[in-house]
Amino acid sequence: MVLNEKQILNGISTLIITRPIECKHMAKTKIIGPFSQLLTMDTIPLKGSVNDSQLEIIPNGGVVVSEGIIVKTGNFDQLCSEFRDLEIDRIEKDMVGMPGMIDPHTHICWAGSRAKDYSLRLAGKSYLEIAQSGGGIGDTVAKTRAASTTELEAMLTQRATNHLKNGITTIEVKSGYCLNAEGEIKMLEVIRNVNQKLLVDLISTCLAAHIKPADFEGSPSDYLKIVVNELLPEVMKRKLSKRVDIYIDEGAFTKDEARIYLNTAKKMGFDLAIHGEQFTASGVSLACELGALSVDHLELVHDHEINLLAGSTVIPVVLPGASLGLGCQFAPARKLLDTGCSLAIGSDWNPGSAPMGDLLMQTAILGIFEKMTIAESLAGITFRAAAALGLTDRGILRIGLLADIIGFPTSDYREILYNQGSLKPSMVWKRGEKVSE
Ligand SMILES: [Zn+2]
């Protein structure tokens, strides 16, 4: 039977009704293909180790897309005869298709540069010495506070556009570089404005609990009280973010301070994320106790915490870009997977510890050091990363999910990680709409 556009829309209307769709640009009904190989990332579990033999690969694959949603995947020629009247977004060369990548952890709304810090780090200076010379996070806070909304929007637009061009179709973006109510609202408004302007989805997170700002005179818990009383109600009321994150570590906040803060945020209706186990153990047990969506960093996670994670719904997010930026060890990704944890990978793109911002390259490097299979690496930047953000509508090429698709100019999916990040997607579709070629 040949379906017309209206019949297809009727067919997916139930899917649309059950799931709110944001009013972003959505492409009309069409078939995209043929892909030499189409990696759907379907049928892979959310947790635990995965072999490459578990990857679903459709040779000569195609995707039928309507109103930004996947209507069907399958053999391209069969799709063309089944949906005979549809427009075809035809691919004329070798192309491996997969779901758009998802970066579940970034700080890409910032002003200024920390190149000087990096040069000092290369010269062997310590964190304290760099901060004393006027660098460190204090420098970024001063510059981000001083930047206008227009300036911040321009900088965020450039970074988000670059990420989208490289195949990242959903990007989490944290505030946390103003550290006062007015400035944090400014950052969250900037993220909202850029999200509305660009095709790429920006998922904002309130990270006012990054550190206690240097110009705040009270204790860390006094600062958190102000965030809870003055900032979070405004963020909730104005729908600027549904997510709250806190940095638990030496020099940031303690586990006990974080527990009070996150409990209150949870009661207000926020989803929770935690920066934990970067330099000291503390965040994992709290993330499990409070049912956070994710705990991120984990460079120094211990066996006991890995076991806790394996038995929980919390998604561990590892950040190889921070290890590369600081010259530190990677999080034990192999051990996490073998113990039965899920594993998402974020770029942590930020001006201080992770300036590179190349998610694919970082994933490839982590993979070879930690001996992760291709399936595990790609799962970590697709549907497992979506789970870290609480998103169930993307990260897999499956009927009813968003038509976020990327194409690599090769006929063999193994080339993607083999090229260690230098082979970029040459085609990107966001909600079925072609972004670049
Ligand atoms: Zn971070």
Coordinates of C-alpha atoms and ligand atoms in Angstrom, one line a residue:
M1 CA 0.0 0.0 0.0
V2 CA 1.3 3.5 -0.9
L3 CA 0.6 6.0 1.9
N4 CA 0.2 9.6 1.2
E5 CA 1.5 12.3 3.4
K6 CA -1.8 12.7 5.3
Q7 CA -2.0 8.9 6.1
I8 CA 1.6 8.9 7.4
L9 CA 0.8 11.9 9.6
N10 CA -2.3 10.1 10.9
G11 CA -0.2 7.0 11.5
I12 CA 2.2 8.9 13.8
S13 CA -0.4 11.2 15.4
T14 CA -0.7 8.9 18.4
L15 CA 3.0 9.2 18.9
I16 CA 2.9 12.9 18.7
I17 CA 0.0 13.2 21.1
T18 CA 1.7 11.2 23.8
R19 CA 4.8 13.3 23.6
P20 CA 5.1 17.1 23.6
I21 CA 7.0 18.4 20.6
E22 CA 8.8 21.7 20.9
C23 CA 7.9 24.3 18.3
K24 CA 11.1 24.2 16.4
H25 CA 11.6 24.0 12.6
M26 CA 10.6 20.5 11.4
A27 CA 11.1 19.2 7.9
K28 CA 8.2 17.9 5.8
T29 CA 7.7 14.2 4.9
K30 CA 10.5 12.6 3.0
I31 CA 12.8 9.7 2.6
I32 CA 16.5 10.1 3.5
G33 CA 19.0 7.7 2.0
P34 CA 20.5 5.5 0.8
F35 CA 23.0 5.1 3.6
S36 CA 25.8 2.5 2.9
Q37 CA 25.2 1.4 6.5
L38 CA 22.5 2.8 8.9
L39 CA 23.4 2.3 12.6
T40 CA 20.1 2.6 14.4
M41 CA 21.6 2.1 18.0
D42 CA 18.4 0.2 18.7
T43 CA 18.3 -3.0 20.7
I44 CA 21.3 -2.1 22.8
P45 CA 20.7 -2.1 26.6
L46 CA 20.9 1.1 28.6
K47 CA 23.4 -0.4 31.0
G48 CA 26.5 -2.6 30.9
S49 CA 29.1 -3.7 28.4
V50 CA 28.2 -4.2 24.7
N51 CA 29.8 -6.0 21.8
D52 CA 29.9 -4.6 18.3
S53 CA 27.9 -7.6 17.1
Q54 CA 25.0 -6.2 19.1
L55 CA 24.8 -3.1 16.7
E56 CA 21.9 -3.1 14.4
I57 CA 23.3 -2.2 11.0
I58 CA 20.9 -1.8 8.0
P59 CA 22.8 -2.0 4.7
N60 CA 21.5 0.3 2.0
G61 CA 19.4 1.9 4.7
G62 CA 16.9 4.7 4.6
V63 CA 14.8 6.7 7.0
V64 CA 11.3 8.0 6.4
V65 CA 10.8 11.3 8.2
S66 CA 7.6 13.4 8.8
E67 CA 7.3 16.6 10.8
G68 CA 10.7 16.0 12.3
I69 CA 9.9 12.5 13.6
I70 CA 11.0 9.1 12.3
V71 CA 8.2 7.2 10.6
K72 CA 10.1 4.2 9.5
T73 CA 13.7 2.9 9.0
G74 CA 14.6 0.0 6.7
N75 CA 16.0 -0.9 3.3
F76 CA 16.1 2.2 1.2
D77 CA 14.7 0.6 -2.0
Q78 CA 11.8 -1.0 -0.1
L79 CA 11.0 2.3 1.6
C80 CA 11.0 4.0 -1.8
S81 CA 8.5 1.5 -3.2
E82 CA 6.3 1.6 -0.1
F83 CA 6.2 5.4 0.2
R84 CA 6.2 6.0 -3.6
D85 CA 4.9 9.6 -3.6
L86 CA 7.4 11.0 -1.1
E87 CA 10.2 13.4 -1.8
I88 CA 13.6 11.8 -1.5
D89 CA 16.6 13.4 0.2
R90 CA 19.0 11.4 -1.9
I91 CA 22.6 10.6 -0.8
E92 CA 24.8 10.2 -3.9
K93 CA 27.9 8.9 -2.2
D94 CA 29.1 6.4 0.5
M95 CA 27.6 7.5 3.8
V96 CA 27.2 5.8 7.2
G97 CA 24.2 7.1 9.1
M98 CA 23.6 7.1 12.8
P99 CA 21.6 9.1 15.4
G100 CA 22.8 12.7 16.0
M101 CA 25.3 12.8 18.9
I102 CA 24.3 14.2 22.3
D103 CA 26.7 16.1 24.5
P104 CA 25.3 15.7 28.0
H105 CA 27.7 18.1 29.8
T106 CA 29.0 21.4 28.7
H107 CA 29.8 24.9 30.0
I108 CA 29.8 26.7 26.6
C109 CA 28.1 29.9 27.7
W110 CA 31.1 31.9 28.8
A111 CA 33.1 35.0 28.0
G112 CA 36.9 35.5 27.9
S113 CA 39.8 33.0 27.3
R114 CA 41.9 31.1 29.7
A115 CA 44.8 30.5 27.3
K116 CA 47.1 32.1 29.8
D117 CA 46.0 29.6 32.5
Y118 CA 46.8 26.8 30.0
S119 CA 50.3 28.1 29.3
L120 CA 50.9 28.3 33.1
R121 CA 49.6 24.7 33.5
L122 CA 52.0 23.6 30.7
A123 CA 54.8 25.3 32.6
G124 CA 54.0 23.2 35.7
K125 CA 52.1 25.8 37.8
S126 CA 49.5 24.5 40.3
Y127 CA 45.8 25.4 40.4
L128 CA 46.5 27.7 43.4
E129 CA 49.4 29.5 41.6
I130 CA 47.2 30.0 38.5
A131 CA 44.4 31.4 40.6
Q132 CA 46.8 33.7 42.4
S133 CA 48.1 35.1 39.1
G134 CA 44.5 36.3 38.3
G135 CA 43.4 33.1 36.4
G136 CA 41.1 30.3 37.3
I137 CA 37.3 30.3 37.4
G138 CA 37.3 33.8 39.0
D139 CA 38.6 35.2 35.7
T140 CA 35.8 33.6 33.7
V141 CA 33.2 34.8 36.3
A142 CA 34.4 38.4 36.0
K143 CA 34.3 38.3 32.2
T144 CA 31.0 36.6 32.0
R145 CA 29.4 39.0 34.5
A146 CA 30.8 41.9 32.5
A147 CA 29.6 40.5 29.1
S148 CA 26.3 41.8 27.7
T149 CA 23.5 39.5 26.7
T150 CA 24.2 40.2 23.1
E151 CA 27.9 39.4 23.5
L152 CA 27.2 36.1 25.3
E153 CA 24.6 35.1 22.8
A154 CA 27.1 35.6 20.0
M155 CA 29.7 33.4 21.7
L156 CA 27.3 30.7 22.6
T157 CA 25.8 30.7 19.1
Q158 CA 29.3 30.2 17.6
R159 CA 30.1 27.3 19.9
A160 CA 26.7 25.6 19.5
T161 CA 26.8 26.0 15.7
N162 CA 30.2 24.5 15.7
H163 CA 29.0 21.5 17.7
L164 CA 26.0 21.1 15.4
K165 CA 28.2 21.1 12.3
N166 CA 30.2 18.4 14.0
G167 CA 27.2 16.2 14.4
I168 CA 26.1 17.1 18.0
T169 CA 22.3 17.7 17.6
T170 CA 21.5 18.1 21.4
I171 CA 23.8 20.0 23.8
E172 CA 23.4 20.4 27.5
V173 CA 24.6 23.9 28.6
K174 CA 25.2 25.0 32.2
S175 CA 25.1 28.4 33.8
G176 CA 27.5 28.9 36.7
Y177 CA 29.8 31.6 35.5
C178 CA 28.0 34.6 37.1
L179 CA 27.2 33.1 40.5
N180 CA 24.7 35.7 41.6
A181 CA 20.9 35.7 41.0
E182 CA 20.9 38.4 38.3
G183 CA 23.9 37.0 36.4
E184 CA 22.7 33.4 36.5
I185 CA 19.3 34.5 35.1
K186 CA 21.2 36.4 32.4
M187 CA 23.0 33.2 31.4
L188 CA 19.9 31.1 31.4
E189 CA 18.1 33.6 29.3
V190 CA 21.0 33.6 26.8
I191 CA 20.8 29.8 26.6
R192 CA 17.0 30.0 26.1
N193 CA 17.4 32.7 23.4
V194 CA 20.0 30.9 21.4
N195 CA 18.0 27.6 21.7
Q196 CA 15.1 29.4 20.1
K197 CA 17.2 30.8 17.3
L198 CA 19.2 27.7 16.3
L199 CA 18.2 24.3 15.0
V200 CA 20.3 22.5 17.6
D201 CA 18.6 21.7 21.0
L202 CA 20.2 23.4 24.0
I203 CA 19.2 21.8 27.3
S204 CA 19.9 24.3 30.1
T205 CA 21.1 23.5 33.6
C206 CA 21.3 25.9 36.5
L207 CA 24.8 25.5 38.0
A208 CA 24.6 28.5 40.4
A209 CA 26.1 26.0 42.8
H210 CA 29.4 25.8 40.9
I211 CA 31.5 27.4 43.7
K212 CA 30.8 30.1 46.3
P213 CA 31.8 33.3 44.5
A214 CA 34.8 35.1 45.8
D215 CA 32.9 38.3 46.5
F216 CA 30.2 36.5 48.7
E217 CA 31.0 37.2 52.3
G218 CA 29.0 34.4 54.0
S219 CA 29.6 30.6 54.2
P220 CA 29.0 28.2 51.3
S221 CA 25.7 27.1 52.9
D222 CA 24.7 30.8 53.2
Y223 CA 25.3 31.2 49.5
L224 CA 23.3 28.1 48.7
K225 CA 20.4 29.4 50.8
I226 CA 20.3 32.6 48.7
V227 CA 20.3 30.4 45.5
V228 CA 17.4 28.4 46.9
N229 CA 15.4 31.5 48.1
E230 CA 16.1 34.0 45.4
L231 CA 17.2 32.3 42.2
L232 CA 15.6 28.8 41.9
P233 CA 12.0 30.0 42.3
E234 CA 12.6 32.6 39.5
V235 CA 14.2 29.9 37.3
M236 CA 11.2 27.6 37.9
K237 CA 8.6 30.4 37.4
R238 CA 10.1 31.6 34.2
K239 CA 10.8 28.0 32.9
L240 CA 14.4 28.9 32.3
S241 CA 15.6 25.4 33.3
K242 CA 14.3 22.1 34.7
R243 CA 17.7 21.0 35.9
V244 CA 20.0 21.8 38.8
D245 CA 23.6 20.8 39.2
I246 CA 26.1 21.2 42.0
Y247 CA 29.9 20.8 42.2
I248 CA 30.9 18.6 45.2
D249 CA 34.6 18.7 45.8
E250 CA 37.3 20.3 47.8
G251 CA 37.1 24.0 47.3
A252 CA 33.5 23.7 46.1
F253 CA 30.6 22.3 48.2
T254 CA 30.5 19.4 50.7
K255 CA 28.3 16.4 50.5
D256 CA 26.2 17.6 53.4
E257 CA 25.7 21.1 51.9
A258 CA 24.8 19.5 48.6
R259 CA 22.3 17.2 50.2
I260 CA 20.2 20.1 51.7
Y261 CA 20.5 22.1 48.5
L262 CA 19.5 19.2 46.1
N263 CA 16.7 18.0 48.4
T264 CA 15.1 21.4 48.3
A265 CA 15.6 21.7 44.5
K266 CA 14.1 18.3 44.0
K267 CA 11.0 19.3 46.1
M268 CA 10.7 22.3 43.8
G269 CA 10.5 19.9 40.8
F270 CA 14.0 20.2 39.4
D271 CA 15.9 17.2 37.9
L272 CA 19.3 16.7 39.6
A273 CA 22.8 16.3 38.3
I274 CA 26.1 16.3 40.3
H275 CA 29.7 17.0 39.5
G276 CA 31.4 14.4 41.6
E277 CA 34.5 12.2 42.1
Q278 CA 36.7 14.5 40.1
F279 CA 39.3 14.9 42.8
T280 CA 37.6 13.5 46.0
A281 CA 34.9 10.8 46.6
S282 CA 31.6 12.2 47.6
G283 CA 29.1 12.7 44.8
V284 CA 28.1 9.2 43.7
S285 CA 26.5 8.0 46.9
L286 CA 24.5 11.3 47.2
A287 CA 23.4 11.0 43.5
C288 CA 22.2 7.4 44.2
E289 CA 20.5 8.5 47.5
L290 CA 18.6 11.4 45.8
G291 CA 17.9 9.7 42.5
A292 CA 19.8 12.2 40.4
L293 CA 19.7 11.8 36.6
S294 CA 23.5 11.7 36.4
V295 CA 26.8 12.0 38.2
D296 CA 29.5 13.5 36.1
H297 CA 33.4 13.3 36.1
L298 CA 34.2 10.1 38.1
E299 CA 38.0 10.3 37.4
L300 CA 38.6 9.1 41.0
V301 CA 35.6 6.8 41.5
H302 CA 36.2 3.8 43.8
D303 CA 34.9 0.3 43.5
H304 CA 32.3 0.7 46.2
E305 CA 30.7 3.7 44.4
I306 CA 30.9 1.9 41.1
N307 CA 28.9 -0.9 42.6
L308 CA 26.4 1.6 43.9
L309 CA 26.0 3.1 40.5
A310 CA 25.5 -0.3 38.9
G311 CA 22.6 -0.9 41.2
S312 CA 21.0 2.5 40.6
T313 CA 19.3 4.4 37.8
V314 CA 21.9 7.2 37.9
I315 CA 23.8 7.6 34.6
P316 CA 27.6 8.0 35.0
V317 CA 28.8 10.7 32.6
V318 CA 32.6 10.6 32.0
L319 CA 34.4 13.7 30.7
P320 CA 37.6 12.7 28.8
G321 CA 38.0 16.4 27.7
A322 CA 38.7 17.4 31.3
S323 CA 41.3 14.7 31.7
L324 CA 43.0 15.9 28.4
G325 CA 42.7 19.5 29.4
L326 CA 44.3 18.9 32.9
G327 CA 46.6 16.1 32.0
C328 CA 44.9 13.8 34.5
Q329 CA 43.8 10.2 34.4
F330 CA 40.6 9.2 32.6
A331 CA 37.5 7.9 34.5
P332 CA 37.6 4.1 34.6
A333 CA 35.1 3.6 31.8
R334 CA 35.9 -0.1 31.2
K335 CA 35.4 -0.9 34.9
L336 CA 32.1 1.0 35.0
L337 CA 30.7 -0.9 32.0
D338 CA 32.0 -4.3 33.2
T339 CA 30.4 -3.7 36.6
G340 CA 27.0 -3.1 34.9
C341 CA 26.8 0.7 34.8
S342 CA 25.5 2.7 32.0
L343 CA 28.1 5.1 30.6
A344 CA 27.6 8.5 28.8
I345 CA 30.4 10.7 27.5
G346 CA 30.3 14.5 27.6
S347 CA 32.8 17.0 26.4
D348 CA 32.8 19.2 29.5
W349 CA 33.6 22.0 27.0
N350 CA 34.6 24.9 29.2
P351 CA 37.3 27.7 29.1
G352 CA 39.4 26.3 32.0
S353 CA 39.8 22.5 32.2
A354 CA 38.3 21.4 28.9
P355 CA 38.9 23.9 26.1
M356 CA 39.0 21.4 23.2
G357 CA 35.3 20.8 22.8
D358 CA 35.6 18.0 20.3
L359 CA 33.2 15.3 21.6
L360 CA 34.0 12.7 18.9
M361 CA 37.8 13.0 19.2
Q362 CA 37.6 12.7 23.0
T363 CA 35.3 9.7 22.7
A364 CA 37.8 8.0 20.3
I365 CA 40.7 8.8 22.6
L366 CA 38.9 7.5 25.7
G367 CA 37.9 4.4 23.8
I368 CA 41.4 3.4 22.9
F369 CA 42.8 4.0 26.4
E370 CA 39.9 2.3 28.2
K371 CA 39.3 -0.4 25.6
M372 CA 35.7 0.4 24.9
T373 CA 34.0 -1.2 21.9
I374 CA 32.6 0.9 19.1
A375 CA 29.1 0.1 20.3
E376 CA 29.9 1.3 23.8
S377 CA 31.5 4.5 22.6
L378 CA 28.7 5.4 20.2
A379 CA 26.0 4.4 22.8
G380 CA 27.8 6.9 25.2
I381 CA 27.2 9.8 22.9
T382 CA 23.7 8.9 21.7
F383 CA 20.9 7.2 23.7
R384 CA 22.9 6.7 26.9
A385 CA 23.7 10.4 26.8
A386 CA 20.0 11.2 26.2
A387 CA 19.2 9.2 29.3
A388 CA 21.7 11.3 31.4
L389 CA 19.5 14.2 30.4
G390 CA 16.2 12.4 31.1
L391 CA 15.4 12.5 27.4
T392 CA 13.6 9.5 25.9
D393 CA 12.8 11.0 22.5
R394 CA 16.2 10.8 20.8
G395 CA 19.5 9.0 20.5
I396 CA 18.1 6.0 18.6
L397 CA 16.8 5.8 15.0
R398 CA 13.5 4.3 15.9
I399 CA 9.8 5.0 14.9
G400 CA 8.4 7.9 16.9
L401 CA 11.7 9.4 17.9
L402 CA 13.3 12.7 16.7
A403 CA 14.8 12.5 13.2
D404 CA 18.2 13.7 14.4
I405 CA 20.5 11.9 12.0
I406 CA 24.2 12.4 11.0
G407 CA 26.1 10.9 8.1
F408 CA 29.8 10.1 7.9
P409 CA 31.5 10.0 4.4
T410 CA 32.5 6.4 4.5
S411 CA 31.0 3.0 3.8
D412 CA 32.2 1.3 7.0
Y413 CA 31.1 2.4 10.5
R414 CA 34.4 1.3 12.0
E415 CA 36.1 4.2 10.2
I416 CA 34.4 6.7 12.5
L417 CA 36.4 5.9 15.6
Y418 CA 39.4 4.5 13.7
N419 CA 40.0 8.1 12.4
Q420 CA 40.1 9.2 16.0
G421 CA 37.8 12.2 15.5
S422 CA 39.3 13.5 12.3
L423 CA 36.5 12.0 10.2
K424 CA 33.6 14.4 10.8
P425 CA 30.0 14.0 9.7
S426 CA 29.5 15.6 6.3
M427 CA 25.7 15.6 6.6
V428 CA 23.6 16.5 9.6
W429 CA 19.7 16.5 9.8
K430 CA 18.0 18.0 12.8
R431 CA 14.4 17.0 13.1
G432 CA 14.7 15.8 9.5
E433 CA 15.9 19.2 8.3
K434 CA 19.3 19.2 6.5
V435 CA 21.8 21.4 8.3
S436 CA 24.9 21.0 6.2
E437 CA 26.6 18.9 3.5
Ligands
ZN1 ZN 31.5 20.4 34.3

